[in-house]
PDB file of C-alpha atoms and ligand atoms in Angstrom:
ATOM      1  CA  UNK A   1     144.973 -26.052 -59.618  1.00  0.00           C
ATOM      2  CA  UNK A   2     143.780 -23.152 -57.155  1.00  0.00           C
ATOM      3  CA  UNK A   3     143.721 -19.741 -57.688  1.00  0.00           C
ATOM      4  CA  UNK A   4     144.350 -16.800 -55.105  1.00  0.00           C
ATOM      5  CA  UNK A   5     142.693 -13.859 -55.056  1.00  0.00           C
ATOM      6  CA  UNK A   6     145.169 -10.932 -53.243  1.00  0.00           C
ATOM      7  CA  UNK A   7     143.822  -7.473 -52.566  1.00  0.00           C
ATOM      8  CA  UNK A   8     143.178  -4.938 -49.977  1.00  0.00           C
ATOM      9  CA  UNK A   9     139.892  -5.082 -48.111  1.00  0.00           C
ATOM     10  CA  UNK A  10     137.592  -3.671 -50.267  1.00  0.00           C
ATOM     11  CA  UNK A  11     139.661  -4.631 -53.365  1.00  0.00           C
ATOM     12  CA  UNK A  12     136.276  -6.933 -54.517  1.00  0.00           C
ATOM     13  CA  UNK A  13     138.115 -10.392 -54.020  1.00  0.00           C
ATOM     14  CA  UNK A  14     134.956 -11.922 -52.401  1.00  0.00           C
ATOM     15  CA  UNK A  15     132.331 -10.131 -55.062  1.00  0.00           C
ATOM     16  CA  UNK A  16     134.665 -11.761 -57.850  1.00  0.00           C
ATOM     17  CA  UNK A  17     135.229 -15.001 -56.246  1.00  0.00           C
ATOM     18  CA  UNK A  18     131.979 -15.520 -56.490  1.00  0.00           C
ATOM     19  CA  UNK A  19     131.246 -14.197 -59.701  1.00  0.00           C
ATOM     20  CA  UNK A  20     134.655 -16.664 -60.841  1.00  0.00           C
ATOM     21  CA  UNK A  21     133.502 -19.478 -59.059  1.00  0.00           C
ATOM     22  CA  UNK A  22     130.090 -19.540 -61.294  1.00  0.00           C
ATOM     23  CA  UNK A  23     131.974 -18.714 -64.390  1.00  0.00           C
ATOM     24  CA  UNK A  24     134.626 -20.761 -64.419  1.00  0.00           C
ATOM     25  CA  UNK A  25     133.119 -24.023 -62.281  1.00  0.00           C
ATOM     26  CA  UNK A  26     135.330 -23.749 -58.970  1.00  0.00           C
ATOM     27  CA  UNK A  27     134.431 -23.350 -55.664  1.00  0.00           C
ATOM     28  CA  UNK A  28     134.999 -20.188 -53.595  1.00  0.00           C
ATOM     29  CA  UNK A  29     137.001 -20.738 -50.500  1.00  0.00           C
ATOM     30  CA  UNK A  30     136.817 -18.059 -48.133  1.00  0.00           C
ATOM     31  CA  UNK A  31     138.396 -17.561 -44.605  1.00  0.00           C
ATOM     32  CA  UNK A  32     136.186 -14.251 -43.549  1.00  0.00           C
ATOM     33  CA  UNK A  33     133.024 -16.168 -44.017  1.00  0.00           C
ATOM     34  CA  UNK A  34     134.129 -19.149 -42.532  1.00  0.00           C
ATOM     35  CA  UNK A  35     135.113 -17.151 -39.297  1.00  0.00           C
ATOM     36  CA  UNK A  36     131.874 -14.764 -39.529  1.00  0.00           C
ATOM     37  CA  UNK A  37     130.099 -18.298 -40.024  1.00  0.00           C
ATOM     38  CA  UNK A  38     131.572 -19.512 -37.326  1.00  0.00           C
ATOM     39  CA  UNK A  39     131.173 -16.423 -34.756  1.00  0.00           C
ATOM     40  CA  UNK A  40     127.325 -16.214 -35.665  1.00  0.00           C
ATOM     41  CA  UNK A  41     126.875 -19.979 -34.397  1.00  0.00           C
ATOM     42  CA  UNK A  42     129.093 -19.263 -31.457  1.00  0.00           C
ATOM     43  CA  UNK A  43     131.471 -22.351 -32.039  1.00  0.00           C
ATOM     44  CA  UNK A  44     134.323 -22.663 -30.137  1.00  0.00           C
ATOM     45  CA  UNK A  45     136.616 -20.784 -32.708  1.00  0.00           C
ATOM     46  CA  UNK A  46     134.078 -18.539 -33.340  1.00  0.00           C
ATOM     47  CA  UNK A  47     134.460 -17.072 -29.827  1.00  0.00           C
ATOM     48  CA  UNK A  48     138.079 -17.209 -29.904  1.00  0.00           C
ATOM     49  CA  UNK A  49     138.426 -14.957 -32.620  1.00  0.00           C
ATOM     50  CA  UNK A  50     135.353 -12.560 -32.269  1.00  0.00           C
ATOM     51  CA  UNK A  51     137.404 -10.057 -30.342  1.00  0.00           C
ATOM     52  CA  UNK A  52     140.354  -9.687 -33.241  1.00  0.00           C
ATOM     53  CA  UNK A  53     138.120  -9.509 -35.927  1.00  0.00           C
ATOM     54  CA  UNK A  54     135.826  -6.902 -34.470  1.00  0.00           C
ATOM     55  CA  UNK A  55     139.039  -5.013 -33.712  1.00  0.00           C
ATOM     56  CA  UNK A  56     139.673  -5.526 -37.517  1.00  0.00           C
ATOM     57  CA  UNK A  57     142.929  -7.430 -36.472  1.00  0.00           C
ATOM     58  CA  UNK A  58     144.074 -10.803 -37.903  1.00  0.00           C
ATOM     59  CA  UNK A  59     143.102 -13.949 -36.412  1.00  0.00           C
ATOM     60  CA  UNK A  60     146.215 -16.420 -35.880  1.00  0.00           C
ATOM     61  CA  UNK A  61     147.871 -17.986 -38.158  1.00  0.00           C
ATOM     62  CA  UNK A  62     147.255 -21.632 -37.299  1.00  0.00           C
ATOM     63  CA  UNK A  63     143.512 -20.474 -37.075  1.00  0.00           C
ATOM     64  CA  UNK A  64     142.745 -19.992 -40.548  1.00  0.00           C
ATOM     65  CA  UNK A  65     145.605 -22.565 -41.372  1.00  0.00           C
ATOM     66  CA  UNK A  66     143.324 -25.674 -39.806  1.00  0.00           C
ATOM     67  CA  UNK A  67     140.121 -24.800 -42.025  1.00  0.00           C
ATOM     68  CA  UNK A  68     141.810 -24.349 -44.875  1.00  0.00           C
ATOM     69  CA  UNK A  69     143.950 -27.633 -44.491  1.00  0.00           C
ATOM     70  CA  UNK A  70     140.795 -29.359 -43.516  1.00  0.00           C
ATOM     71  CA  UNK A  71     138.717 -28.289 -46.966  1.00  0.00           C
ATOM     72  CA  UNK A  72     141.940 -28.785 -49.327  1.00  0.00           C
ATOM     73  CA  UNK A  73     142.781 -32.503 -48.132  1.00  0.00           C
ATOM     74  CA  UNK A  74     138.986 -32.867 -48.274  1.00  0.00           C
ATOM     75  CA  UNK A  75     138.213 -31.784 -51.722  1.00  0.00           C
ATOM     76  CA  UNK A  76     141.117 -30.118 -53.160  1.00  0.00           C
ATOM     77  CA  UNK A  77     141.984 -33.312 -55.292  1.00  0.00           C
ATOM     78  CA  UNK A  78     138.920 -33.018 -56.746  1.00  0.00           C
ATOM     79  CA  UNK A  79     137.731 -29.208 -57.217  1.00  0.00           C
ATOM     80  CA  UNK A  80     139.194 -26.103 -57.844  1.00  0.00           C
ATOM     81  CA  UNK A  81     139.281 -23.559 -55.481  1.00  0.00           C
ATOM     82  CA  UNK A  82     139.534 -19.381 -55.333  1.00  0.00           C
ATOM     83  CA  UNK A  83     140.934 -18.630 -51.837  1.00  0.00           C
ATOM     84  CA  UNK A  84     139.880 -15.946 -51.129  1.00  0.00           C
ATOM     85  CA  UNK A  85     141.113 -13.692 -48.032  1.00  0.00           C
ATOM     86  CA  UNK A  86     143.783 -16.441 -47.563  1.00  0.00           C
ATOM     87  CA  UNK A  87     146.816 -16.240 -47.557  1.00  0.00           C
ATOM     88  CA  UNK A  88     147.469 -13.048 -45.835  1.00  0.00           C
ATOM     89  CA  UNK A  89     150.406 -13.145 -44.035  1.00  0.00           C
ATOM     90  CA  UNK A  90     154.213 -14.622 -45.506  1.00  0.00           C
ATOM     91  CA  UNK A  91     153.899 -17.024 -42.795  1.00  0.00           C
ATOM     92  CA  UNK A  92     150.618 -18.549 -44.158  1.00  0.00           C
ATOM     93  CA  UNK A  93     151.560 -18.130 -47.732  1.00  0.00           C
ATOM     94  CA  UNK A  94     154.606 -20.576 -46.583  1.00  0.00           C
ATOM     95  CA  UNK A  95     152.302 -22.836 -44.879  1.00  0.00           C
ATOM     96  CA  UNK A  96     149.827 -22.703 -47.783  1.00  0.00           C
ATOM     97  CA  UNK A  97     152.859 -23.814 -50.197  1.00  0.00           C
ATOM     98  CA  UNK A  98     153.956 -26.827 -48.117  1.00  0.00           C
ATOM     99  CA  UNK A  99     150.382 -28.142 -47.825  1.00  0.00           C
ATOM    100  CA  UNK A 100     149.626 -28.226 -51.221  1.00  0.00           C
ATOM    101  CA  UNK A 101     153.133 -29.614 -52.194  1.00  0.00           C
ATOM    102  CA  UNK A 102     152.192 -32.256 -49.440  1.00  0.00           C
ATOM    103  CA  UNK A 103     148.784 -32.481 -51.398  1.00  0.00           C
ATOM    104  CA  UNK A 104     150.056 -32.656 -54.405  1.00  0.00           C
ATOM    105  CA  UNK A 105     148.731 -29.986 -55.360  1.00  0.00           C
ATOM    106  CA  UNK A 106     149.405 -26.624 -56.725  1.00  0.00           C
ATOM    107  CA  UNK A 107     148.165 -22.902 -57.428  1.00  0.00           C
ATOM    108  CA  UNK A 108     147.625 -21.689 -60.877  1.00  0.00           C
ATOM    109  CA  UNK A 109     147.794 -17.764 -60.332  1.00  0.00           C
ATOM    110  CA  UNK A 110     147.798 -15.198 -57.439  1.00  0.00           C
ATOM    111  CA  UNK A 111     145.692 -12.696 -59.217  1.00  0.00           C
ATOM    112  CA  UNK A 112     146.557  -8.894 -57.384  1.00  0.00           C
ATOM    113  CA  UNK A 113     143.245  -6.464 -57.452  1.00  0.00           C
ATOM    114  CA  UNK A 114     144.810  -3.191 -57.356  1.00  0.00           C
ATOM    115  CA  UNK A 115     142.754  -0.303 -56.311  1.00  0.00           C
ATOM    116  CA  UNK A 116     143.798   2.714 -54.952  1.00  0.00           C
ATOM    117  CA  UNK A 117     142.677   3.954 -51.115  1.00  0.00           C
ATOM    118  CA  UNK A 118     140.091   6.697 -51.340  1.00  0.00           C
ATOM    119  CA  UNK A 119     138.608   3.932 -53.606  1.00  0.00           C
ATOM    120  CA  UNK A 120     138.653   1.579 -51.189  1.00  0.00           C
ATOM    121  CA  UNK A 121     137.447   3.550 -48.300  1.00  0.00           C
ATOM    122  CA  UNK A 122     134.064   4.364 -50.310  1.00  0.00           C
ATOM    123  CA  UNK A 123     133.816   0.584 -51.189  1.00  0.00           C
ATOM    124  CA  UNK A 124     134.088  -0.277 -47.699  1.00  0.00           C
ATOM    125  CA  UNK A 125     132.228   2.376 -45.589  1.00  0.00           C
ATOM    126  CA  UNK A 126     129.148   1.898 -48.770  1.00  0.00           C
ATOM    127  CA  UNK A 127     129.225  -1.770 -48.259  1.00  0.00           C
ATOM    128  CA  UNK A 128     125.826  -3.585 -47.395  1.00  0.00           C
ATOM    129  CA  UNK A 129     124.957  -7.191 -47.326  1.00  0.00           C
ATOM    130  CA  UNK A 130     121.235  -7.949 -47.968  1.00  0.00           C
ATOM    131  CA  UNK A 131     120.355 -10.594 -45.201  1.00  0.00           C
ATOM    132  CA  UNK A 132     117.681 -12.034 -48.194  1.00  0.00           C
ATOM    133  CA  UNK A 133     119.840 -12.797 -50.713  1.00  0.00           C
ATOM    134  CA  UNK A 134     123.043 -12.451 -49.253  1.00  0.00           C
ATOM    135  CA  UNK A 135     124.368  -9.752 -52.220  1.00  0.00           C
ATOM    136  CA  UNK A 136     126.944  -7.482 -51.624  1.00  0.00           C
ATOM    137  CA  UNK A 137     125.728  -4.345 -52.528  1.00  0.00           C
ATOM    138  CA  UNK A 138     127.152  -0.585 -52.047  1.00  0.00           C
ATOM    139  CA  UNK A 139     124.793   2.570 -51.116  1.00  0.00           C
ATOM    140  CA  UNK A 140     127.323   4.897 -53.749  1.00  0.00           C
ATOM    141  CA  UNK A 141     127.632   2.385 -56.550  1.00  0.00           C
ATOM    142  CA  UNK A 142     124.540   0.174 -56.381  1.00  0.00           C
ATOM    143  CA  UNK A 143     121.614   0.901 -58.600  1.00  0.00           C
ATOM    144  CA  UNK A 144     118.632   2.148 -56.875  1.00  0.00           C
ATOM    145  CA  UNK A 145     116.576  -0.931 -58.340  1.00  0.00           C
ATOM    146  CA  UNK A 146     119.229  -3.740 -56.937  1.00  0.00           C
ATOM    147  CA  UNK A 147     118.852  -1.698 -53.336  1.00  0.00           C
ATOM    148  CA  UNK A 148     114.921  -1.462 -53.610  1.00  0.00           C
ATOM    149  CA  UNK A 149     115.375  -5.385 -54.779  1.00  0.00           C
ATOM    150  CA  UNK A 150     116.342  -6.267 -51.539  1.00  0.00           C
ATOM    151  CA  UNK A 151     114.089  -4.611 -49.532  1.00  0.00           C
ATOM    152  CA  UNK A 152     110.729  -5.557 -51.559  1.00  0.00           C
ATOM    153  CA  UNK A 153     112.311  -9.206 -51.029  1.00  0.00           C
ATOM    154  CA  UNK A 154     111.721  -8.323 -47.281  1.00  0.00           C
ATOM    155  CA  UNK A 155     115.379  -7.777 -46.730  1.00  0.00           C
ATOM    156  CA  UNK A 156     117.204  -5.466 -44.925  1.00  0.00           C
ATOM    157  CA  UNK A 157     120.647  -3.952 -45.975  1.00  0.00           C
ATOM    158  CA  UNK A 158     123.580  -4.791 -43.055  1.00  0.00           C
ATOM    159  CA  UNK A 159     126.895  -3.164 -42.546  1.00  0.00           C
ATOM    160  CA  UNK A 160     129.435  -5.573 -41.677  1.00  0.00           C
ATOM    161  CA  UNK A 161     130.529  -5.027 -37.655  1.00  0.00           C
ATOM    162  CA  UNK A 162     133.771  -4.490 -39.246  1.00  0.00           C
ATOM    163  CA  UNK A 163     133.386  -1.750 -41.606  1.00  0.00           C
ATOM    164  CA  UNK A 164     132.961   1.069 -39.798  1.00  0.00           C
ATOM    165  CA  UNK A 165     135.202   3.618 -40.167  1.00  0.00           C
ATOM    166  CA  UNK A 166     137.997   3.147 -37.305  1.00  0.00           C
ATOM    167  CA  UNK A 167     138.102  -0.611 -38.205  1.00  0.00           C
ATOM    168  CA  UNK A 168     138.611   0.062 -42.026  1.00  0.00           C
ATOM    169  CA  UNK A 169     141.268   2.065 -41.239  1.00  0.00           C
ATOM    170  CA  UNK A 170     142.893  -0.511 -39.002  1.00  0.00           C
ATOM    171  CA  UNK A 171     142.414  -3.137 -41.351  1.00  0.00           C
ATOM    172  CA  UNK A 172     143.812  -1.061 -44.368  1.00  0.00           C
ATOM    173  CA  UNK A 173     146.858  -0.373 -42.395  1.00  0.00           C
ATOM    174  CA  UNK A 174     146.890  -4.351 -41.542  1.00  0.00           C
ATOM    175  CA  UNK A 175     146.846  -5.245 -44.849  1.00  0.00           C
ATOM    176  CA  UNK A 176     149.993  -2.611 -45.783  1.00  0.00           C
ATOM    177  CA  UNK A 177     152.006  -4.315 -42.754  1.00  0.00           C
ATOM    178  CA  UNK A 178     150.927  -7.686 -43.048  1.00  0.00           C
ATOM    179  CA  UNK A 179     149.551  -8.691 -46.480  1.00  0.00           C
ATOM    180  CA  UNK A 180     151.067  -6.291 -49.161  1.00  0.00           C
ATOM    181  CA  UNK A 181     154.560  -8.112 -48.781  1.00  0.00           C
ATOM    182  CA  UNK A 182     152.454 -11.493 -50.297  1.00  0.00           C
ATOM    183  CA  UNK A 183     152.869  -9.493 -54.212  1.00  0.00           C
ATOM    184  CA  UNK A 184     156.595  -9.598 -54.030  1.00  0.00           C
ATOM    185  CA  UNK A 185     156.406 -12.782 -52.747  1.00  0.00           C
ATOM    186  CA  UNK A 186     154.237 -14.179 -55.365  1.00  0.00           C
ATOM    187  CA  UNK A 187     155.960 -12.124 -57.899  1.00  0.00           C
ATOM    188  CA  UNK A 188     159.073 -14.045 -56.810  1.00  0.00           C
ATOM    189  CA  UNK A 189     157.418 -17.443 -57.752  1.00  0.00           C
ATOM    190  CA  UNK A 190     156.233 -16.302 -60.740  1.00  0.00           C
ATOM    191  CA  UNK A 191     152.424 -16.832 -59.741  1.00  0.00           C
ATOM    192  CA  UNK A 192     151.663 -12.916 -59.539  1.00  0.00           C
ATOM    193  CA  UNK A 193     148.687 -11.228 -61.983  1.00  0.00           C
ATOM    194  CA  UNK A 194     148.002  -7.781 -61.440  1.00  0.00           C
ATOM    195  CA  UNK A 195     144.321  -6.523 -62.366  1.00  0.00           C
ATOM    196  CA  UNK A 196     143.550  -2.589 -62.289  1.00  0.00           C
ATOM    197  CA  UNK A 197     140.467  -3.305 -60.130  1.00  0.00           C
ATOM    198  CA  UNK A 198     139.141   0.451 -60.094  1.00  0.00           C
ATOM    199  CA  UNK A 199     136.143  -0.071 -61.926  1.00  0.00           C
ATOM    200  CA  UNK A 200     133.165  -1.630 -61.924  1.00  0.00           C
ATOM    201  CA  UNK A 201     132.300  -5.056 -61.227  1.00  0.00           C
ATOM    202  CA  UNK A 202     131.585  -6.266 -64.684  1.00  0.00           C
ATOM    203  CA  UNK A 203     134.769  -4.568 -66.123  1.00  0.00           C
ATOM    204  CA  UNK A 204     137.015  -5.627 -63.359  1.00  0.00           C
ATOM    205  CA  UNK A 205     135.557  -9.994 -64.366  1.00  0.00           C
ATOM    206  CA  UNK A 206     136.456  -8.574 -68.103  1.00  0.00           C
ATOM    207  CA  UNK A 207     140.041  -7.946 -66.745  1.00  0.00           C
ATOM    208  CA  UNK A 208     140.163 -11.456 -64.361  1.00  0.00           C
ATOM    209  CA  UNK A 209     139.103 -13.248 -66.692  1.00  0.00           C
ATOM    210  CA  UNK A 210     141.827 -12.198 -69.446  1.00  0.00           C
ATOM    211  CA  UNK A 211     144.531 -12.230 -66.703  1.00  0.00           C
ATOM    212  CA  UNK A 212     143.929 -15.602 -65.930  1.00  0.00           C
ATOM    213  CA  UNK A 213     144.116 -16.701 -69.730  1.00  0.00           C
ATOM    214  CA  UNK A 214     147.413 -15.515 -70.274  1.00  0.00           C
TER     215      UNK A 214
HETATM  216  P1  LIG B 301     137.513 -10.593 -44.879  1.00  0.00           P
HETATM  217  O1  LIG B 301     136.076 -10.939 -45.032  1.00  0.00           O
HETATM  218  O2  LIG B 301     138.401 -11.403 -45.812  1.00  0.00           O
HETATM  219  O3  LIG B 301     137.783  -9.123 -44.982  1.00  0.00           O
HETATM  220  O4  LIG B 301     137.945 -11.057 -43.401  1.00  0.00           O
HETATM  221  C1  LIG B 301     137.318 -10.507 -42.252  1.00  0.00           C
HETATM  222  C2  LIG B 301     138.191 -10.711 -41.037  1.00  0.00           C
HETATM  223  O5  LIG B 301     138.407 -12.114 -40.810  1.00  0.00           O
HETATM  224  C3  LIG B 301     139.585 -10.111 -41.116  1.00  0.00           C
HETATM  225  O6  LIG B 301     139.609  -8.724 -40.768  1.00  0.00           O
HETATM  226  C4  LIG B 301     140.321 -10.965 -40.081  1.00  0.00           C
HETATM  227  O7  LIG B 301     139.971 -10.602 -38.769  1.00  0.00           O
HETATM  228  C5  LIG B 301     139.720 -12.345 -40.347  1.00  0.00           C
HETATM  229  N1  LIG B 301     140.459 -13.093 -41.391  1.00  0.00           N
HETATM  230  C6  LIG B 301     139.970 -13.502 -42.599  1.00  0.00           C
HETATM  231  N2  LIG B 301     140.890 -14.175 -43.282  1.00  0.00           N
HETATM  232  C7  LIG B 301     141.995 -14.210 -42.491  1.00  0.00           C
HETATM  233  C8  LIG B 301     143.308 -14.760 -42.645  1.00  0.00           C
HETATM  234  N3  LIG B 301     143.676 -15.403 -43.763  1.00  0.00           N
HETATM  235  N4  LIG B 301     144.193 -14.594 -41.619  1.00  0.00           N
HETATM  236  C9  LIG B 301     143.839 -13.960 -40.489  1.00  0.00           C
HETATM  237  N5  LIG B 301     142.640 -13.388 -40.279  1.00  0.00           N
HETATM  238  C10 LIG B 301     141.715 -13.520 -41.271  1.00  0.00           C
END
């Protein structure tokens, strides 16, 4: 049984996918680092979609659709997954839902991380990635120590190409028009959590956690 993680960009769905995945012994599935994975080794679909997600645009359907039908008739039998950053359009929620019922398998929850968008803009234009460790770490909310702890690690703290400002704002108004429709449709299957993610990262777990139990 899989779980989804829904949410704005900048909701914290891949900073509590991974947190989940070590917690609760599943595996974090992830379409944004697959593609940034696979535009840094300059595969084929990496250089199809560099342009779109630069632009902060989504990549097509049948894109994302092929890696994630590749990893669930792999392994999905077997492990549990948190997709996260996938589904994001109806169309690939639809396409998600026959696969697995082809699969035989199923979702346990869509779990919602609702956070409002001046939050979201800070998250976003603070967000760092340390290119030692690979944390996600934010210059307004991270402790002085964790962003030293990179650096005396011999690290350096990167911005994402994709969250400068412009881009944030496209993608923020992508996700209204193209993803927010997924909570009604999830709601409709009964699937649908909805976590108050406007707080801090070990509150927000607290609240996944207890959403998931229920
Ligand atoms: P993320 O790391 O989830 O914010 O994704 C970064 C970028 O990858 C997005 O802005 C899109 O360009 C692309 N992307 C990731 N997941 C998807 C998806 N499910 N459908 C289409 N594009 C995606």
């Amino acid at each position: 049984m899989h779980i989804v993680l829904l949410g704005a960009p900048g909701s914290g769905k891949g900073t509590q996918a991974q947190r989940l995945a070590t917690g609760l012994g599943m595996q974090q599935l992830s379409t944004g680092e697959l593609l940034r994975a696979a535009v840094s080794q300059r595969t084929a679909v990496g250089l199809a979609v560099q342009a779109a997600m630069e632009a902060g645009s989504l990549v097509p359907d049948e894109t994302v659709l092929g890696m994630i039908r590749e990893r669930l008739a792999a392994d999905g039998a077997t492990t549990q997954f948190i997709l996260d950053g996938f589904p994001r359009t109806l169309a690939q929620a639809r396409s998600l839902g026959d696969l697995l019922a082809n699969l035989d398998q199923a979702l346990r929850a869509v779990v919602y991380l609702e956070v409002d968008f001046d939050s979201l803009m800070k998250r976003l234009t603070g967000r760092r990635t340390c290119s030692e460790t690979g944390q996600v770490l934010n210059i307004y909310y991270s402790s002085q120590a964790d962003l030293d702890a990179c650096r005396e690690r011999g690290g350096e703290l990167l911005q994402r190409d994709d969250d400068k400002e412009d881009t944030i704002r496209h993608r923020l108004e992508v996700y209204d028009r193209q993803t927010a429709p997924l909570i009604e449709h999830y709601r409709d299957e009964g699937l649908l959590r909805i976590v108050d993610a406007d707080a801090d990262v070990n509150t927000v777990y607290r609240r996944l956690t207890e959403a998931l139990q229920g």
